[in-house]
PDB file of C-alpha atoms in Angstrom:
ATOM      1  CA  LEU A1440      15.601  -2.685  -3.969  1.00 84.00           C
ATOM      2  CA  TYR A1441      13.433  -1.490  -1.080  1.00 80.00           C
ATOM      3  CA  HIS A1442      13.842  -1.219   2.644  1.00 82.00           C
ATOM      4  CA  CYS A1443      11.918  -1.728   5.881  1.00 77.00           C
ATOM      5  CA  GLN A1444      12.815  -0.178   9.256  1.00 75.00           C
ATOM      6  CA  THR A1445      16.193  -1.926   9.505  1.00 84.00           C
ATOM      7  CA  ARG A1446      16.988  -3.868   6.366  1.00 87.00           C
ATOM      8  CA  LEU A1447      17.844  -3.249   2.744  1.00 89.00           C
ATOM      9  CA  ARG A1448      15.970  -5.915   0.745  1.00 87.00           C
ATOM     10  CA  PHE A1449      17.465  -6.696  -2.691  1.00 88.00           C
ATOM     11  CA  THR A1450      15.784  -8.856  -5.303  1.00 83.00           C
ATOM     12  CA  LEU A1451      18.801  -9.904  -7.392  1.00 84.00           C
ATOM     13  CA  ALA A1452      18.916 -11.144 -10.995  1.00 82.00           C
ATOM     14  CA  ASP A1453      21.884 -13.350 -10.104  1.00 84.00           C
ATOM     15  CA  GLU A1454      22.427 -14.152  -6.444  1.00 83.00           C
ATOM     16  CA  SER A1455      25.741 -15.906  -7.098  1.00 85.00           C
ATOM     17  CA  LYS A1456      27.322 -12.560  -7.856  1.00 88.00           C
ATOM     18  CA  ALA A1457      26.593 -11.157  -4.427  1.00 89.00           C
ATOM     19  CA  ASP A1458      29.552 -11.230  -1.972  1.00 90.00           C
ATOM     20  CA  LYS A1459      27.803 -12.097   1.282  1.00 89.00           C
ATOM     21  CA  ASP A1460      30.948 -12.536   3.251  1.00 90.00           C
ATOM     22  CA  GLY A1461      32.386  -9.235   2.063  1.00 92.00           C
ATOM     23  CA  LEU A1462      29.205  -7.406   2.965  1.00 91.00           C
ATOM     24  CA  GLU A1463      29.189  -8.832   6.462  1.00 91.00           C
ATOM     25  CA  LYS A1464      32.760  -7.502   7.073  1.00 91.00           C
ATOM     26  CA  LEU A1465      31.520  -3.900   6.556  1.00 91.00           C
ATOM     27  CA  ASP A1466      31.182  -1.906   9.738  1.00 89.00           C
ATOM     28  CA  ALA A1467      27.734  -0.647   8.861  1.00 88.00           C
ATOM     29  CA  VAL A1468      26.331  -4.155   8.148  1.00 92.00           C
ATOM     30  CA  LYS A1469      25.187  -6.240  11.081  1.00 91.00           C
ATOM     31  CA  LYS A1470      24.129  -9.327   9.148  1.00 90.00           C
ATOM     32  CA  VAL A1471      23.188 -10.647   5.684  1.00 91.00           C
ATOM     33  CA  ILE A1472      20.245 -13.014   5.263  1.00 87.00           C
ATOM     34  CA  LEU A1473      19.066 -14.734   2.113  1.00 83.00           C
ATOM     35  CA  ASN A1474      15.444 -15.799   2.522  1.00 74.00           C
ATOM     36  CA  GLY A1475      12.542 -16.258   0.199  1.00 65.00           C
ATOM     37  CA  GLY A1476      14.401 -15.003  -2.829  1.00 71.00           C
ATOM     38  CA  VAL A1477      15.244 -11.668  -1.053  1.00 81.00           C
ATOM     39  CA  PHE A1478      18.843 -10.700  -0.228  1.00 87.00           C
ATOM     40  CA  GLN A1479      18.471  -8.899   3.105  1.00 89.00           C
ATOM     41  CA  VAL A1480      21.271  -6.612   4.376  1.00 92.00           C
ATOM     42  CA  VAL A1481      20.646  -5.699   8.039  1.00 91.00           C
ATOM     43  CA  ILE A1482      21.768  -2.114   8.621  1.00 91.00           C
ATOM     44  CA  GLY A1483      19.743  -0.821  11.602  1.00 87.00           C
ATOM     45  CA  THR A1484      17.936   2.471  12.021  1.00 81.00           C
ATOM     46  CA  ASP A1485      20.216   4.195   9.468  1.00 84.00           C
ATOM     47  CA  VAL A1486      18.849   2.065   6.671  1.00 85.00           C
ATOM     48  CA  ALA A1487      16.983   4.899   4.975  1.00 83.00           C
ATOM     49  CA  GLU A1488      20.196   6.934   4.573  1.00 87.00           C
ATOM     50  CA  VAL A1489      21.989   3.927   3.111  1.00 90.00           C
ATOM     51  CA  PHE A1490      19.076   3.277   0.762  1.00 88.00           C
ATOM     52  CA  ASP A1491      19.163   6.921  -0.465  1.00 86.00           C
ATOM     53  CA  ALA A1492      22.913   6.633  -1.120  1.00 89.00           C
ATOM     54  CA  ILE A1493      22.624   3.330  -3.105  1.00 89.00           C
ATOM     55  CA  GLN A1494      19.504   4.222  -5.114  1.00 85.00           C
ATOM     56  CA  PRO A1495      21.286   6.558  -7.601  1.00 84.00           C
ATOM     57  CA  LEU A1496      23.821   3.782  -8.351  1.00 87.00           C
ATOM     58  CA  LEU A1497      21.126   1.269  -9.380  1.00 82.00           C
ATOM     59  CA  LYS A1498      19.646   0.921 -12.799  1.00 71.00           C
ATOM     60  CA  ASN A1499      16.660  -1.212 -13.934  1.00 58.00           C
ATOM     61  CA  GLN A1500      14.475   0.152 -11.095  1.00 58.00           C
ATOM     62  CA  PRO A1501      10.694   0.576 -11.745  1.00 50.00           C
ATOM     63  CA  GLY A1502      10.231   3.379 -14.215  1.00 43.00           C
ATOM     64  CA  ASP A1503      13.642   3.079 -15.817  1.00 40.00           C
ATOM     65  CA  GLN A1504      13.864   2.431 -19.525  1.00 38.00           C
ATOM     66  CA  ALA A1505      16.590  -0.230 -19.209  1.00 36.00           C
ATOM     67  CA  VAL A1506      15.570  -3.852 -19.125  1.00 39.00           C
ATOM     68  CA  ALA A1507      16.581  -5.848 -16.105  1.00 42.00           C
ATOM     69  CA  ALA A1508      18.044  -9.324 -16.321  1.00 43.00           C
ATOM     70  CA  PRO A1509      15.504 -12.117 -15.785  1.00 46.00           C
ATOM     71  CA  ALA A1510      14.928 -12.517 -12.044  1.00 49.00           C
ATOM     72  CA  GLN A1511      14.922 -15.923 -10.415  1.00 55.00           C
ATOM     73  CA  LYS A1512      11.563 -17.631 -10.469  1.00 64.00           C
ATOM     74  CA  LYS A1513       9.566 -17.084  -7.277  1.00 66.00           C
ATOM     75  CA  SER A1514       6.700 -18.971  -5.732  1.00 70.00           C
ATOM     76  CA  ILE A1515       3.178 -17.474  -5.715  1.00 75.00           C
ATOM     77  CA  PHE A1516       3.571 -16.799  -1.984  1.00 72.00           C
ATOM     78  CA  GLU A1517       6.838 -14.904  -2.500  1.00 71.00           C
ATOM     79  CA  ARG A1518       5.326 -12.890  -5.300  1.00 74.00           C
ATOM     80  CA  VAL A1519       2.327 -11.960  -3.159  1.00 76.00           C
ATOM     81  CA  ILE A1520       4.620 -10.800  -0.328  1.00 73.00           C
ATOM     82  CA  ASP A1521       6.692  -8.784  -2.777  1.00 74.00           C
ATOM     83  CA  PHE A1522       3.536  -7.127  -4.084  1.00 80.00           C
ATOM     84  CA  VAL A1523       2.207  -6.282  -0.608  1.00 79.00           C
ATOM     85  CA  ALA A1524       5.638  -4.903   0.446  1.00 76.00           C
ATOM     86  CA  GLY A1525       5.957  -2.826  -2.681  1.00 79.00           C
ATOM     87  CA  VAL A1526       2.454  -1.284  -2.296  1.00 85.00           C
ATOM     88  CA  PHE A1527       2.240  -0.756   1.473  1.00 82.00           C
ATOM     89  CA  GLN A1528       5.827  -0.141   2.641  1.00 79.00           C
ATOM     90  CA  PRO A1529       6.150   3.321   0.986  1.00 84.00           C
ATOM     91  CA  ILE A1530       2.920   4.679   2.619  1.00 86.00           C
ATOM     92  CA  ILE A1531       3.767   3.514   6.192  1.00 83.00           C
ATOM     93  CA  PRO A1532       5.476   6.812   7.163  1.00 86.00           C
ATOM     94  CA  ALA A1533       2.345   8.792   6.228  1.00 89.00           C
ATOM     95  CA  ILE A1534       0.074   6.425   8.150  1.00 85.00           C
ATOM     96  CA  THR A1535       2.509   6.448  11.158  1.00 85.00           C
ATOM     97  CA  GLY A1536       2.767  10.214  11.316  1.00 89.00           C
ATOM     98  CA  ALA A1537      -1.042  10.678  10.975  1.00 88.00           C
ATOM     99  CA  GLY A1538      -1.812   7.972  13.532  1.00 85.00           C
ATOM    100  CA  LEU A1539       0.605   9.313  16.159  1.00 88.00           C
ATOM    101  CA  LEU A1540      -0.737  12.841  15.679  1.00 92.00           C
ATOM    102  CA  LYS A1541      -4.307  11.530  16.283  1.00 88.00           C
ATOM    103  CA  ALA A1542      -2.997   9.878  19.494  1.00 87.00           C
ATOM    104  CA  LEU A1543      -1.462  13.134  20.682  1.00 92.00           C
ATOM    105  CA  MET A1544      -4.746  14.919  19.935  1.00 92.00           C
ATOM    106  CA  ALA A1545      -6.626  12.327  21.972  1.00 90.00           C
ATOM    107  CA  LEU A1546      -4.280  12.892  24.887  1.00 92.00           C
ATOM    108  CA  GLY A1547      -4.643  16.607  24.577  1.00 93.00           C
ATOM    109  CA  THR A1548      -8.454  16.315  24.704  1.00 91.00           C
ATOM    110  CA  VAL A1549      -8.437  14.005  27.692  1.00 91.00           C
ATOM    111  CA  THR A1550      -6.088  16.223  29.667  1.00 93.00           C
ATOM    112  CA  GLY A1551      -7.997  19.373  28.770  1.00 90.00           C
ATOM    113  CA  LEU A1552      -5.093  20.934  26.910  1.00 93.00           C
ATOM    114  CA  LEU A1553      -6.999  20.804  23.585  1.00 91.00           C
ATOM    115  CA  ASP A1554     -10.625  21.724  23.081  1.00 92.00           C
ATOM    116  CA  SER A1555     -12.237  19.398  20.558  1.00 89.00           C
ATOM    117  CA  ALA A1556     -14.594  22.219  19.455  1.00 90.00           C
ATOM    118  CA  SER A1557     -11.771  24.718  18.773  1.00 93.00           C
ATOM    119  CA  GLN A1558     -10.541  25.740  15.328  1.00 94.00           C
ATOM    120  CA  THR A1559      -7.082  24.524  16.303  1.00 94.00           C
ATOM    121  CA  TYR A1560      -8.464  20.986  16.854  1.00 93.00           C
ATOM    122  CA  ILE A1561     -10.333  21.067  13.538  1.00 94.00           C
ATOM    123  CA  ILE A1562      -7.176  22.045  11.626  1.00 95.00           C
ATOM    124  CA  LEU A1563      -5.033  19.490  13.437  1.00 94.00           C
ATOM    125  CA  ASN A1564      -7.691  16.861  12.728  1.00 92.00           C
ATOM    126  CA  ALA A1565      -7.485  17.690   9.025  1.00 93.00           C
ATOM    127  CA  ILE A1566      -3.711  17.198   9.134  1.00 94.00           C
ATOM    128  CA  ALA A1567      -4.094  13.824  10.928  1.00 90.00           C
ATOM    129  CA  ASP A1568      -7.044  12.605   8.885  1.00 89.00           C
ATOM    130  CA  SER A1569      -5.685  13.440   5.442  1.00 91.00           C
ATOM    131  CA  ALA A1570      -3.460  10.362   5.168  1.00 89.00           C
ATOM    132  CA  PHE A1571      -6.385   8.079   5.960  1.00 87.00           C
ATOM    133  CA  TYR A1572      -9.099   9.906   3.993  1.00 90.00           C
ATOM    134  CA  PHE A1573      -6.976  10.127   0.836  1.00 92.00           C
ATOM    135  CA  LEU A1574      -5.532   6.607   1.209  1.00 90.00           C
ATOM    136  CA  PRO A1575      -6.692   5.637  -2.319  1.00 93.00           C
ATOM    137  CA  ILE A1576      -4.412   8.352  -3.766  1.00 95.00           C
ATOM    138  CA  LEU A1577      -1.419   7.211  -1.648  1.00 93.00           C
ATOM    139  CA  LEU A1578      -2.014   3.610  -2.551  1.00 93.00           C
ATOM    140  CA  GLY A1579      -2.539   4.509  -6.199  1.00 94.00           C
ATOM    141  CA  SER A1580       0.966   5.960  -6.264  1.00 93.00           C
ATOM    142  CA  SER A1581       2.711   2.961  -4.763  1.00 91.00           C
ATOM    143  CA  ALA A1582       0.558   0.393  -6.619  1.00 92.00           C
ATOM    144  CA  ALA A1583       1.481   2.056  -9.917  1.00 92.00           C
ATOM    145  CA  LYS A1584       5.171   1.368  -9.310  1.00 88.00           C
ATOM    146  CA  THR A1585       4.380  -2.245  -8.491  1.00 87.00           C
ATOM    147  CA  PHE A1586       2.158  -2.712 -11.571  1.00 90.00           C
ATOM    148  CA  LYS A1587       4.652  -0.722 -13.678  1.00 88.00           C
ATOM    149  CA  CYS A1588       2.194   1.846 -14.993  1.00 92.00           C
ATOM    150  CA  ASN A1589       1.983   5.646 -14.910  1.00 93.00           C
ATOM    151  CA  GLN A1590       2.164   6.752 -11.296  1.00 93.00           C
ATOM    152  CA  TYR A1591       0.368  10.056 -11.771  1.00 94.00           C
ATOM    153  CA  VAL A1592      -2.550   8.675 -13.731  1.00 95.00           C
ATOM    154  CA  ALA A1593      -2.960   6.094 -11.012  1.00 95.00           C
ATOM    155  CA  MET A1594      -3.019   8.821  -8.371  1.00 96.00           C
ATOM    156  CA  ALA A1595      -5.657  10.661 -10.452  1.00 96.00           C
ATOM    157  CA  LEU A1596      -7.655   7.399 -10.466  1.00 96.00           C
ATOM    158  CA  GLY A1597      -7.445   7.401  -6.629  1.00 95.00           C
ATOM    159  CA  GLY A1598      -8.623  10.988  -6.697  1.00 95.00           C
ATOM    160  CA  VAL A1599     -11.705  10.021  -8.627  1.00 95.00           C
ATOM    161  CA  LEU A1600     -12.832   7.839  -5.702  1.00 94.00           C
ATOM    162  CA  VAL A1601     -12.641  10.724  -3.217  1.00 93.00           C
ATOM    163  CA  TYR A1602     -13.565  13.561  -5.564  1.00 94.00           C
ATOM    164  CA  PRO A1603     -16.053  15.847  -3.644  1.00 94.00           C
ATOM    165  CA  GLY A1604     -18.591  16.007  -6.501  1.00 94.00           C
ATOM    166  CA  PHE A1605     -18.646  12.228  -6.794  1.00 94.00           C
ATOM    167  CA  VAL A1606     -18.875  11.728  -3.022  1.00 93.00           C
ATOM    168  CA  ASP A1607     -21.728  14.295  -2.729  1.00 94.00           C
ATOM    169  CA  LEU A1608     -23.617  12.578  -5.587  1.00 95.00           C
ATOM    170  CA  ILE A1609     -23.381   9.247  -3.838  1.00 93.00           C
ATOM    171  CA  ASN A1610     -24.328  10.679  -0.394  1.00 92.00           C
ATOM    172  CA  ALA A1611     -27.294  12.603  -1.856  1.00 94.00           C
ATOM    173  CA  ALA A1612     -28.622   9.410  -3.505  1.00 93.00           C
ATOM    174  CA  LYS A1613     -28.284   7.516  -0.222  1.00 91.00           C
ATOM    175  CA  ASP A1614     -30.153  10.211   1.728  1.00 91.00           C
ATOM    176  CA  ALA A1615     -32.916  10.478  -0.928  1.00 92.00           C
ATOM    177  CA  GLY A1616     -33.195   6.717  -1.501  1.00 91.00           C
ATOM    178  CA  THR A1617     -32.587   7.204  -5.208  1.00 93.00           C
ATOM    179  CA  SER A1618     -30.000   5.631  -7.595  1.00 92.00           C
ATOM    180  CA  VAL A1619     -26.954   6.813  -9.570  1.00 93.00           C
ATOM    181  CA  SER A1620     -26.168   5.633 -13.086  1.00 93.00           C
ATOM    182  CA  LEU A1621     -23.195   5.863 -15.450  1.00 94.00           C
ATOM    183  CA  PHE A1622     -23.938   5.396 -19.218  1.00 93.00           C
ATOM    184  CA  GLY A1623     -27.246   3.927 -18.054  1.00 91.00           C
ATOM    185  CA  LEU A1624     -25.603   1.357 -15.784  1.00 93.00           C
ATOM    186  CA  PRO A1625     -26.207   1.379 -12.048  1.00 93.00           C
ATOM    187  CA  VAL A1626     -23.486   2.677  -9.721  1.00 92.00           C
ATOM    188  CA  THR A1627     -23.148   1.071  -6.328  1.00 91.00           C
ATOM    189  CA  LEU A1628     -23.635   3.673  -3.567  1.00 90.00           C
ATOM    190  CA  ALA A1629     -20.372   2.961  -1.787  1.00 89.00           C
ATOM    191  CA  SER A1630     -17.936   5.283   0.019  1.00 87.00           C
ATOM    192  CA  TYR A1631     -14.280   4.933  -1.046  1.00 90.00           C
ATOM    193  CA  SER A1632     -12.577   7.415   1.263  1.00 87.00           C
ATOM    194  CA  SER A1633     -10.036   5.534   3.431  1.00 83.00           C
ATOM    195  CA  SER A1634     -10.629   2.390   1.340  1.00 85.00           C
ATOM    196  CA  VAL A1635      -7.822  -0.059   0.436  1.00 86.00           C
ATOM    197  CA  VAL A1636      -8.865  -2.818  -1.966  1.00 87.00           C
ATOM    198  CA  PRO A1637     -10.865  -0.839  -4.595  1.00 91.00           C
ATOM    199  CA  ILE A1638      -7.930   1.327  -5.709  1.00 93.00           C
ATOM    200  CA  LEU A1639      -5.584  -1.751  -5.886  1.00 93.00           C
ATOM    201  CA  LEU A1640      -8.026  -3.475  -8.290  1.00 94.00           C
ATOM    202  CA  GLY A1641      -8.475  -0.242 -10.186  1.00 95.00           C
ATOM    203  CA  VAL A1642      -4.734   0.354 -10.721  1.00 95.00           C
ATOM    204  CA  TRP A1643      -4.222  -3.276 -11.754  1.00 95.00           C
ATOM    205  CA  PHE A1644      -6.910  -2.838 -14.432  1.00 96.00           C
ATOM    206  CA  MET A1645      -5.460   0.477 -15.417  1.00 96.00           C
ATOM    207  CA  SER A1646      -1.995  -1.132 -15.939  1.00 95.00           C
ATOM    208  CA  VAL A1647      -3.599  -3.735 -18.270  1.00 95.00           C
ATOM    209  CA  ILE A1648      -5.230  -1.002 -20.335  1.00 95.00           C
ATOM    210  CA  GLU A1649      -2.119   1.168 -20.405  1.00 94.00           C
ATOM    211  CA  HIS A1650       0.149  -1.653 -21.546  1.00 93.00           C
ATOM    212  CA  ALA A1651      -2.338  -2.673 -24.274  1.00 93.00           C
ATOM    213  CA  VAL A1652      -2.836   0.835 -25.550  1.00 93.00           C
ATOM    214  CA  GLN A1653       0.964   1.365 -25.575  1.00 90.00           C
ATOM    215  CA  LYS A1654       1.312  -1.449 -28.029  1.00 90.00           C
ATOM    216  CA  ILE A1655      -1.395  -0.435 -30.487  1.00 91.00           C
ATOM    217  CA  SER A1656      -1.336   3.402 -30.308  1.00 89.00           C
ATOM    218  CA  PRO A1657       0.671   5.261 -33.011  1.00 88.00           C
ATOM    219  CA  LYS A1658       3.799   6.897 -31.563  1.00 84.00           C
ATOM    220  CA  ALA A1659       2.707  10.360 -32.707  1.00 86.00           C
ATOM    221  CA  VAL A1660      -0.362  10.349 -30.406  1.00 89.00           C
ATOM    222  CA  LYS A1661       0.703   8.074 -27.550  1.00 86.00           C
ATOM    223  CA  PHE A1662       1.333  11.099 -25.320  1.00 87.00           C
ATOM    224  CA  PHE A1663      -2.432  11.655 -24.888  1.00 89.00           C
ATOM    225  CA  THR A1664      -4.113   8.444 -26.121  1.00 92.00           C
ATOM    226  CA  VAL A1665      -2.507   6.260 -23.458  1.00 92.00           C
ATOM    227  CA  PRO A1666      -3.417   8.377 -20.367  1.00 92.00           C
ATOM    228  CA  LEU A1667      -6.875   9.114 -21.869  1.00 94.00           C
ATOM    229  CA  ALA A1668      -7.693   5.452 -22.419  1.00 94.00           C
ATOM    230  CA  SER A1669      -6.147   4.412 -19.121  1.00 94.00           C
ATOM    231  CA  LEU A1670      -7.958   6.946 -16.931  1.00 95.00           C
ATOM    232  CA  LEU A1671     -11.296   6.747 -18.739  1.00 96.00           C
ATOM    233  CA  ALA A1672     -11.457   2.971 -18.911  1.00 96.00           C
ATOM    234  CA  ALA A1673     -10.146   2.357 -15.437  1.00 95.00           C
ATOM    235  CA  GLY A1674     -12.342   5.098 -13.970  1.00 95.00           C
ATOM    236  CA  VAL A1675     -15.515   3.698 -15.441  1.00 96.00           C
ATOM    237  CA  VAL A1676     -14.719   0.037 -14.667  1.00 95.00           C
ATOM    238  CA  THR A1677     -13.620   0.884 -11.104  1.00 94.00           C
ATOM    239  CA  ILE A1678     -16.807   2.851 -10.352  1.00 94.00           C
ATOM    240  CA  LEU A1679     -19.096   0.300 -11.910  1.00 95.00           C
ATOM    241  CA  ALA A1680     -17.487  -3.005 -10.887  1.00 94.00           C
ATOM    242  CA  LEU A1681     -14.043  -3.114  -9.250  1.00 93.00           C
ATOM    243  CA  GLY A1682     -14.839  -0.510  -6.619  1.00 91.00           C
ATOM    244  CA  PRO A1683     -17.920  -2.384  -5.285  1.00 92.00           C
ATOM    245  CA  ILE A1684     -16.055  -5.671  -5.437  1.00 93.00           C
ATOM    246  CA  GLY A1685     -13.119  -4.157  -3.469  1.00 88.00           C
ATOM    247  CA  THR A1686     -15.527  -2.693  -0.897  1.00 87.00           C
ATOM    248  CA  TRP A1687     -17.115  -6.109  -0.437  1.00 89.00           C
ATOM    249  CA  ILE A1688     -13.703  -7.787   0.007  1.00 87.00           C
ATOM    250  CA  GLY A1689     -12.618  -5.136   2.455  1.00 82.00           C
ATOM    251  CA  ASN A1690     -15.822  -5.357   4.508  1.00 82.00           C
ATOM    252  CA  LEU A1691     -15.535  -9.178   4.518  1.00 85.00           C
ATOM    253  CA  ILE A1692     -12.008  -9.085   5.913  1.00 80.00           C
ATOM    254  CA  ALA A1693     -13.094  -6.553   8.567  1.00 78.00           C
ATOM    255  CA  ALA A1694     -16.122  -8.675   9.490  1.00 81.00           C
ATOM    256  CA  PHE A1695     -13.932 -11.782   9.885  1.00 82.00           C
ATOM    257  CA  PHE A1696     -11.577 -10.040  12.262  1.00 77.00           C
ATOM    258  CA  SER A1697     -14.408  -8.406  14.149  1.00 77.00           C
ATOM    259  CA  TRP A1698     -15.943 -11.846  14.692  1.00 84.00           C
ATOM    260  CA  LEU A1699     -12.576 -13.235  15.720  1.00 80.00           C
ATOM    261  CA  ASN A1700     -12.066 -10.318  18.152  1.00 77.00           C
ATOM    262  CA  ALA A1701     -15.493 -10.902  19.707  1.00 81.00           C
ATOM    263  CA  ASN A1702     -14.989 -14.628  20.118  1.00 85.00           C
ATOM    264  CA  ALA A1703     -11.274 -14.963  20.765  1.00 82.00           C
ATOM    265  CA  GLY A1704      -9.853 -11.469  21.137  1.00 80.00           C
ATOM    266  CA  TRP A1705      -6.642 -12.763  22.693  1.00 84.00           C
ATOM    267  CA  ALA A1706      -5.743 -15.178  19.924  1.00 83.00           C
ATOM    268  CA  VAL A1707      -4.634 -12.974  17.015  1.00 81.00           C
ATOM    269  CA  PRO A1708      -2.464 -10.441  18.928  1.00 84.00           C
ATOM    270  CA  THR A1709      -0.843 -13.357  20.800  1.00 85.00           C
ATOM    271  CA  LEU A1710      -0.004 -15.228  17.607  1.00 83.00           C
ATOM    272  CA  VAL A1711       1.184 -12.118  15.831  1.00 83.00           C
ATOM    273  CA  GLY A1712       3.262 -11.065  18.830  1.00 85.00           C
ATOM    274  CA  ALA A1713       4.880 -14.497  19.151  1.00 87.00           C
ATOM    275  CA  LEU A1714       5.608 -14.996  15.472  1.00 83.00           C
ATOM    276  CA  ASN A1715       6.473 -11.348  14.584  1.00 81.00           C
ATOM    277  CA  PRO A1716      10.313 -11.810  14.853  1.00 79.00           C
ATOM    278  CA  LEU A1717      10.136 -14.730  12.426  1.00 76.00           C
ATOM    279  CA  LEU A1718       7.735 -12.831  10.134  1.00 74.00           C
ATOM    280  CA  VAL A1719      10.154  -9.847  10.016  1.00 72.00           C
ATOM    281  CA  MET A1720      13.135 -12.113   9.341  1.00 67.00           C
ATOM    282  CA  THR A1721      11.419 -13.581   6.280  1.00 60.00           C
ATOM    283  CA  GLY A1722       9.711 -10.322   5.173  1.00 62.00           C
ATOM    284  CA  THR A1723       6.282 -11.891   5.516  1.00 65.00           C
ATOM    285  CA  HIS A1724       5.187  -9.352   8.118  1.00 72.00           C
ATOM    286  CA  TYR A1725       4.209  -7.155   5.154  1.00 69.00           C
ATOM    287  CA  GLY A1726       1.318  -9.575   4.593  1.00 70.00           C
ATOM    288  CA  LEU A1727      -0.250  -8.326   7.827  1.00 76.00           C
ATOM    289  CA  ILE A1728      -0.027  -4.603   7.082  1.00 77.00           C
ATOM    290  CA  PRO A1729      -2.934  -4.483   4.560  1.00 79.00           C
ATOM    291  CA  ILE A1730      -5.121  -6.234   7.141  1.00 80.00           C
ATOM    292  CA  GLY A1731      -4.321  -3.635   9.787  1.00 81.00           C
ATOM    293  CA  ILE A1732      -4.813  -0.679   7.383  1.00 80.00           C
ATOM    294  CA  ASN A1733      -8.075  -2.202   6.055  1.00 77.00           C
ATOM    295  CA  ASN A1734      -9.381  -2.594   9.643  1.00 78.00           C
ATOM    296  CA  LEU A1735      -8.525   1.064  10.347  1.00 79.00           C
ATOM    297  CA  ALA A1736     -10.302   2.111   7.150  1.00 75.00           C
ATOM    298  CA  THR A1737     -13.440   0.016   7.632  1.00 74.00           C
ATOM    299  CA  ALA A1738     -13.849  -0.280  11.437  1.00 75.00           C
ATOM    300  CA  GLY A1739     -11.857   2.655  12.672  1.00 79.00           C
ATOM    301  CA  PHE A1740      -9.464   0.498  14.774  1.00 82.00           C
ATOM    302  CA  ASP A1741      -7.099  -2.382  14.380  1.00 83.00           C
ATOM    303  CA  THR A1742      -7.062  -5.508  16.565  1.00 81.00           C
ATOM    304  CA  VAL A1743      -4.434  -7.384  14.607  1.00 80.00           C
ATOM    305  CA  VAL A1744      -1.197  -5.743  13.500  1.00 82.00           C
ATOM    306  CA  GLY A1745      -0.882  -2.918  16.143  1.00 84.00           C
ATOM    307  CA  PRO A1746      -1.578  -4.966  19.274  1.00 86.00           C
ATOM    308  CA  GLY A1747       0.378  -7.953  18.036  1.00 85.00           C
ATOM    309  CA  MET A1748       3.468  -6.016  17.022  1.00 85.00           C
ATOM    310  CA  LEU A1749       3.281  -3.904  20.215  1.00 85.00           C
ATOM    311  CA  THR A1750       3.457  -7.024  22.378  1.00 84.00           C
ATOM    312  CA  SER A1751       6.291  -8.363  20.228  1.00 84.00           C
ATOM    313  CA  ASN A1752       8.322  -5.187  20.587  1.00 83.00           C
TER     314      ASN A1752
END
């Protein structure tokens, strides 16, 4: 179970047991929709409160020891949308709060109510920037739930990418025109603050290592062998390979939309705005969110999700 702004979205082991008609008779329920393997109960703006009330009643949620019944087989597209929703939906409040604070600061600066050189502005900017700068840690947390691995080790992996000593080492090498190596292997001089794709690849690899070590490690020492192997292996592989690959993918996505914006800036917001109600109905609007966040992280602005959904609303 997860929720968006208005709907509870259940992935059920057996859809035949769900009483759709009974649900729709409840005063709090506006509509029930079954689409793409997701049982959607439309609540409205009170959905978060309903979600919090239902959550303690559910078992077999990520992290529980109980084993869920086999879920119905989904298409690759449905699994991709489920993955994107599971990773990005939990961090949207942090991104929203930080983004709106930056907007208020911009208004304050333009109107002269806030001095951009003041200490107040610097502190407010730290509050507004933190969700973006430490995005790898936020994504590490939500990705770990999706990949069913240790959430806190995944957050630590995200912390590796924005660790001040590591960032300073990379920046110093860039400025001096020198190189950085790890176990004699070259490290790509890339910046991972505000990045999206590198941590997703890193947590995926970490989950593979964690599950493998869980199977082979003696029970008496699992407590430290599993996190040690997971963090060390994933940290090294992410810095040497997955991080640079993720950076390249993120930059490629941003370059494509920058090109599209320069050549047909009207096209994407128009299409997103026109199709957004249908996308929300099917849950596929989550597929756009990583694009918007990646654009914010790489280019500093978004020309896809924000403008398109604004016109839709």
